[in-house]
Amino acid sequence: TLWQGNTPLRYLHGIITGMETGENNHWQMNYSLTISPPLWRCGLRQNFRIFQQQDIRAISTTLLTENGVTDWVPSFYEAHPAREFCVQYGETDLAFLTRLWAEEGIFFFDWFHPTGPDQKLVLCDDVAGVSPLGSLPFNPNTREVSTECISEFHYRAQVRPSSVENQDYTFKTPGWPGYFSHHATNLNGQRTQYEIFDYPGRFKDEQHGQDFARYLAEGFRHDAETAACASNSPKLWPGKRFTLTGHPSLTLNREWQVTGSVLKGEQPQAQHGHRGEGTTLSNRLDVIPADRTWRSSPLPKPSVDGPQSAIVTGPAGEEIFCDEHGRVRVRFHWDRYCPGNEDSSCWIRVSQAWAGAGFGNLAIPRVGQEVIVDFLNGDPDQPIIMGRTYHQDNRSPGSLPGTKTQMTIRSKTYKGGGFNELRFEDATGQEQVYIHAQKNMDTEVLNNRTTDVKMDHTETIGNNQKITVGLGQTVTVGKENAGGHDQAVTVAHDQSVSVGNDQTLNVTNDRKKDVGNNQDSKVVGDDTEKVEKSQNITVGKDYTLTVTDSLTIKVGECVLKMNKDGTIMLNGVKIQFKADDSIKGVASTVHFN
């Protein structure tokens, strides 16, 4: 507590963070104490941590509470939307918080109760949250007065960037320009050509884009107009505004905002053997005009050195867990807070071998698989899966190194033990392309299909086979065509079979042939037909048999022969004629022996 006589002027609160002893002169010992605000504790913890779907208030609440900073208040006038995925990557809690506060345009200060020990950390994003103290006169002769005043005031103006342009990209709306700008005010005649272009802007929505551009511009210009001053008032510290009066430069007689304060008190007569000049108090201040909000310039964000491995996660009992974009969630090895379930990380995009509008390659990493995660622009808030790898529990197909000559694409049946596989064997003399379908295999060819087998072709069908030919079918067999079990061939239109040499048809049991219309049969050479038993021929209408040379019908000892000259010879052991009506014969000569 700072006293003036019996009146307390200011209360200072904090935690002792350091102590040092001075020389002992046998009369007294000097001690030096370092007192820091509770926020100082946040600088002692370093962490790797993920925050999902939380705004700056929620993130601040978590970390401040964990560090014992319970007396704090957010004084927000701006909207601060939630962040989808925000990573504390190897930063202290203090570095992480101050970086986020700078990105969100938030400054902070300690508020002290004027008449008591109460102290609070205040997070603020607008100068409206800075409390006014009233007027203080300018008086360079502080030794002659005891009233509070400003004894020194040194104004400074500097050329700073005049505008900010920032841009970012989001895959959800690839056509979105993602471009925002902010042109500074209060340039005081400075040129407007000093532009800062920032990419990536680290935003994915309109609100953050507009706000971040403004926060950046105001942060780059936070020291464009400043003043260094001195006062004997202990009531001036960050979080206060005052109005300067009585300064010879009339333009300086305005309201100012305190951004820094160094309070120094001296009491030399307290030292043994020192009389000194009495107790003195001085306050060195940094101020800016109070018509604008002080914001921090951008603070460095950690960059990820390179790719990392992670494990794909999902709900209990689930093997494939993704969203409509094919994104998955993972657990990073450094994430101590991850439950290893469907909430372990943000949805992370997966790089594919080919990606187009409705075409390309798609293979979703499955729960439990190890993936290689990289980070866009080294930003820990923007992970992307670039690859996958095997480990001891997830072994590769085959048995290495014995199958080192094989290139395999093998899937796994969802919640089952089966698989589909395409395998290439490149061993010399054993080259093979192997395809395995766990259940069905469908092939669709919109035009021609050609298969050229230089050697043998074997097909084994465990059940039925059905072939439907829309138009013609031509089967050419060089030597032999053999079949095993049942076969059904349905031809919707024509069928043509061409045999270059012999064709043999063996039917073990019955054979039936139905011809819906006419049947033509042509034999260039001889035609021999042998029926072991009976043969029945039924003709619905006429039956005509035309023989160019001769026709012989032989039954046992009976022979009927007809020659092309018209001679008919009937030879038998016994010939009988029987007619229910009559028998008529006409000839020029009739001989009976």
mmCIF file with all atom_site columns, C-alpha atoms in Angstrom, residues 67 111 178 303 320 329 339 508 528:
data_model
loop_
_atom_site.group_PDB
_atom_site.id
_atom_site.type_symbol
_atom_site.label_atom_id
_atom_site.label_alt_id
_atom_site.label_comp_id
_atom_site.label_asym_id
_atom_site.label_entity_id
_atom_site.label_seq_id
_atom_site.pdbx_PDB_ins_code
_atom_site.Cartn_x
_atom_site.Cartn_y
_atom_site.Cartn_z
_atom_site.occupancy
_atom_site.B_iso_or_equiv
_atom_site.pdbx_formal_charge
_atom_site.auth_seq_id
_atom_site.auth_comp_id
_atom_site.auth_asym_id
_atom_site.auth_atom_id
_atom_site.pdbx_PDB_model_num
ATOM 1 C CA . ASN A 1 67  ? -3.608  -21.460 -13.293 1.00 0.00 ? 67  ASN A CA 1
ATOM 2 C CA . TRP A 1 111 ? -7.841  -3.433  -12.173 1.00 0.00 ? 111 TRP A CA 1
ATOM 3 C CA . GLY A 1 178 ? -11.828 -14.854 -48.613 1.00 0.00 ? 178 GLY A CA 1
ATOM 4 C CA . SER A 1 303 ? 5.019   -23.612 -36.688 1.00 0.00 ? 303 SER A CA 1
ATOM 5 C CA . ILE A 1 320 ? -15.126 -46.494 -40.527 1.00 0.00 ? 320 ILE A CA 1
ATOM 6 C CA . ARG A 1 329 ? -10.703 -37.708 -36.792 1.00 0.00 ? 329 ARG A CA 1
ATOM 7 C CA . PRO A 1 339 ? -10.369 -39.621 -25.165 1.00 0.00 ? 339 PRO A CA 1
ATOM 8 C CA . THR A 1 508 ? -25.106 -88.884 -73.203 1.00 0.00 ? 508 THR A CA 1
ATOM 9 C CA . THR A 1 528 ? -24.536 -90.754 -92.368 1.00 0.00 ? 528 THR A CA 1
#
